[in-house]
Amino acid sequence: NGTFSAKEIPLAKYVAPFAFTAEDGTKELNIEGKANFQGQFDHMALSMEYTGDNIILEGEDFILNTGTDLEDTTQRPLATYHLNFATLEHCGVLPVRLGTYLDKNRGLLFTDVSTNMKMKDEHIHAVDVECFCLGAYFRGDIDVDLSLPGKGVLDVAVNIETMQAKVSQMSAL
């Protein structure tokens, strides 16, 4: 049983090998940035909270920058992560505030992205996503299922509740 805290931890060195590595040892995602952590653990589980600015997650098809470059550090949203050692079930929340998302395949850049990405095992649910792309405004939810067999195979469901754009902006998408 214990607690821990650390400041300015390089995520590529201390988080990526545990969180973003496949069973065969290959990297599924690259992560860059630094974060401040505090947490607790016992023989059954680990729970932690962390904050960081401009954390970058990069996959084969995308780059996500979490943003959150807030001057007032007391206003930074907390990310959370929980891991059950016995079952290896894990979950967490990663807040994105004024971030960016680049779709590498289509070259689309989404800006001013704000959401809470709720992760549980092989699923990601991004709630109340707000963003802009080529001047068009979008608001909705995104569900991603990473459990499908095969490298890079996933199921994505996008529910757009609100979209505001000119016809010319929509045709560019």
PDB file of C-alpha atoms in Angstrom, residues 10-81:
ATOM      1  CA  PRO A  10       8.159  12.497 -19.514  1.00  0.00           C
ATOM      2  CA  LEU A  11       5.233  10.428 -20.789  1.00  0.00           C
ATOM      3  CA  ALA A  12       7.123   8.805 -23.670  1.00  0.00           C
ATOM      4  CA  LYS A  13       9.541   7.213 -21.214  1.00  0.00           C
ATOM      5  CA  TYR A  14       7.364   6.335 -18.219  1.00  0.00           C
ATOM      6  CA  VAL A  15       3.776   5.951 -19.489  1.00  0.00           C
ATOM      7  CA  ALA A  16       3.887   4.779 -23.119  1.00  0.00           C
ATOM      8  CA  PRO A  17       5.597   1.424 -22.425  1.00  0.00           C
ATOM      9  CA  PHE A  18       2.756   0.442 -20.070  1.00  0.00           C
ATOM     10  CA  ALA A  19      -0.304   2.071 -21.609  1.00  0.00           C
ATOM     11  CA  PHE A  20       0.295   2.002 -25.352  1.00  0.00           C
ATOM     12  CA  THR A  21       2.205  -1.189 -26.093  1.00  0.00           C
ATOM     13  CA  ALA A  22       0.547  -4.229 -27.679  1.00  0.00           C
ATOM     14  CA  GLU A  23       0.936  -7.737 -26.293  1.00  0.00           C
ATOM     15  CA  ASP A  24       3.584  -8.485 -28.950  1.00  0.00           C
ATOM     16  CA  GLY A  25       5.662  -5.517 -27.738  1.00  0.00           C
ATOM     17  CA  THR A  26       4.940  -3.166 -30.644  1.00  0.00           C
ATOM     18  CA  LYS A  27       3.917   0.429 -29.978  1.00  0.00           C
ATOM     19  CA  GLU A  28       0.247   1.156 -30.668  1.00  0.00           C
ATOM     20  CA  LEU A  29       0.515   4.879 -29.942  1.00  0.00           C
ATOM     21  CA  ASN A  30       3.268   7.387 -29.369  1.00  0.00           C
ATOM     22  CA  ILE A  31       2.807   9.856 -26.538  1.00  0.00           C
ATOM     23  CA  GLU A  32       4.753  13.059 -25.932  1.00  0.00           C
ATOM     24  CA  GLY A  33       4.608  15.664 -23.213  1.00  0.00           C
ATOM     25  CA  LYS A  34       5.071  15.920 -19.473  1.00  0.00           C
ATOM     26  CA  ALA A  35       2.575  15.541 -16.652  1.00  0.00           C
ATOM     27  CA  ASN A  36       2.268  15.863 -12.890  1.00  0.00           C
ATOM     28  CA  PHE A  37       0.950  12.732 -11.146  1.00  0.00           C
ATOM     29  CA  GLN A  38      -0.438  11.810  -7.758  1.00  0.00           C
ATOM     30  CA  GLY A  39      -1.990   8.525  -6.796  1.00  0.00           C
ATOM     31  CA  GLN A  40      -2.313   5.546  -4.556  1.00  0.00           C
ATOM     32  CA  PHE A  41      -1.978   1.790  -4.863  1.00  0.00           C
ATOM     33  CA  ASP A  42      -2.443  -1.419  -2.955  1.00  0.00           C
ATOM     34  CA  HIS A  43      -2.074  -5.104  -3.838  1.00  0.00           C
ATOM     35  CA  MET A  44      -5.279  -4.965  -5.923  1.00  0.00           C
ATOM     36  CA  ALA A  45      -5.272  -1.686  -7.846  1.00  0.00           C
ATOM     37  CA  LEU A  46      -3.697   1.601  -8.839  1.00  0.00           C
ATOM     38  CA  SER A  47      -5.571   4.914  -8.980  1.00  0.00           C
ATOM     39  CA  MET A  48      -4.085   8.217 -10.059  1.00  0.00           C
ATOM     40  CA  GLU A  49      -4.855  11.742 -11.168  1.00  0.00           C
ATOM     41  CA  TYR A  50      -2.659  13.838 -13.410  1.00  0.00           C
ATOM     42  CA  THR A  51      -2.435  17.140 -15.234  1.00  0.00           C
ATOM     43  CA  GLY A  52      -0.440  18.090 -18.277  1.00  0.00           C
ATOM     44  CA  ASP A  53      -0.369  20.672 -21.040  1.00  0.00           C
ATOM     45  CA  ASN A  54      -0.259  19.856 -24.733  1.00  0.00           C
ATOM     46  CA  ILE A  55       0.044  16.099 -24.352  1.00  0.00           C
ATOM     47  CA  ILE A  56       0.328  14.604 -27.833  1.00  0.00           C
ATOM     48  CA  LEU A  57      -1.009  11.166 -28.768  1.00  0.00           C
ATOM     49  CA  GLU A  58       0.014   9.957 -32.221  1.00  0.00           C
ATOM     50  CA  GLY A  59      -1.248   6.881 -34.003  1.00  0.00           C
ATOM     51  CA  GLU A  60      -0.776   5.650 -37.535  1.00  0.00           C
ATOM     52  CA  ASP A  61      -3.763   7.676 -38.757  1.00  0.00           C
ATOM     53  CA  PHE A  62      -4.031  10.636 -36.371  1.00  0.00           C
ATOM     54  CA  ILE A  63      -2.373  13.148 -34.058  1.00  0.00           C
ATOM     55  CA  LEU A  64      -4.269  14.461 -31.000  1.00  0.00           C
ATOM     56  CA  ASN A  65      -2.950  17.383 -28.959  1.00  0.00           C
ATOM     57  CA  THR A  66      -4.898  17.656 -25.688  1.00  0.00           C
ATOM     58  CA  GLY A  67      -4.348  21.414 -25.426  1.00  0.00           C
ATOM     59  CA  THR A  68      -5.108  22.847 -21.975  1.00  0.00           C
ATOM     60  CA  ASP A  69      -2.444  25.518 -22.014  1.00  0.00           C
ATOM     61  CA  LEU A  70      -4.088  27.396 -19.134  1.00  0.00           C
ATOM     62  CA  GLU A  71      -2.074  29.992 -17.231  1.00  0.00           C
ATOM     63  CA  ASP A  72      -3.977  29.376 -13.985  1.00  0.00           C
ATOM     64  CA  THR A  73      -2.829  25.887 -13.008  1.00  0.00           C
ATOM     65  CA  THR A  74      -5.694  25.539 -10.500  1.00  0.00           C
ATOM     66  CA  GLN A  75      -8.143  25.570 -13.446  1.00  0.00           C
ATOM     67  CA  ARG A  76      -6.514  22.689 -15.323  1.00  0.00           C
ATOM     68  CA  PRO A  77      -8.857  19.699 -15.575  1.00  0.00           C
ATOM     69  CA  LEU A  78      -7.662  16.483 -13.934  1.00  0.00           C
ATOM     70  CA  ALA A  79      -7.162  13.330 -15.937  1.00  0.00           C
ATOM     71  CA  THR A  80      -7.707  10.041 -14.102  1.00  0.00           C
ATOM     72  CA  TYR A  81      -6.563   6.446 -14.543  1.00  0.00           C
TER      73      TYR A  81
END
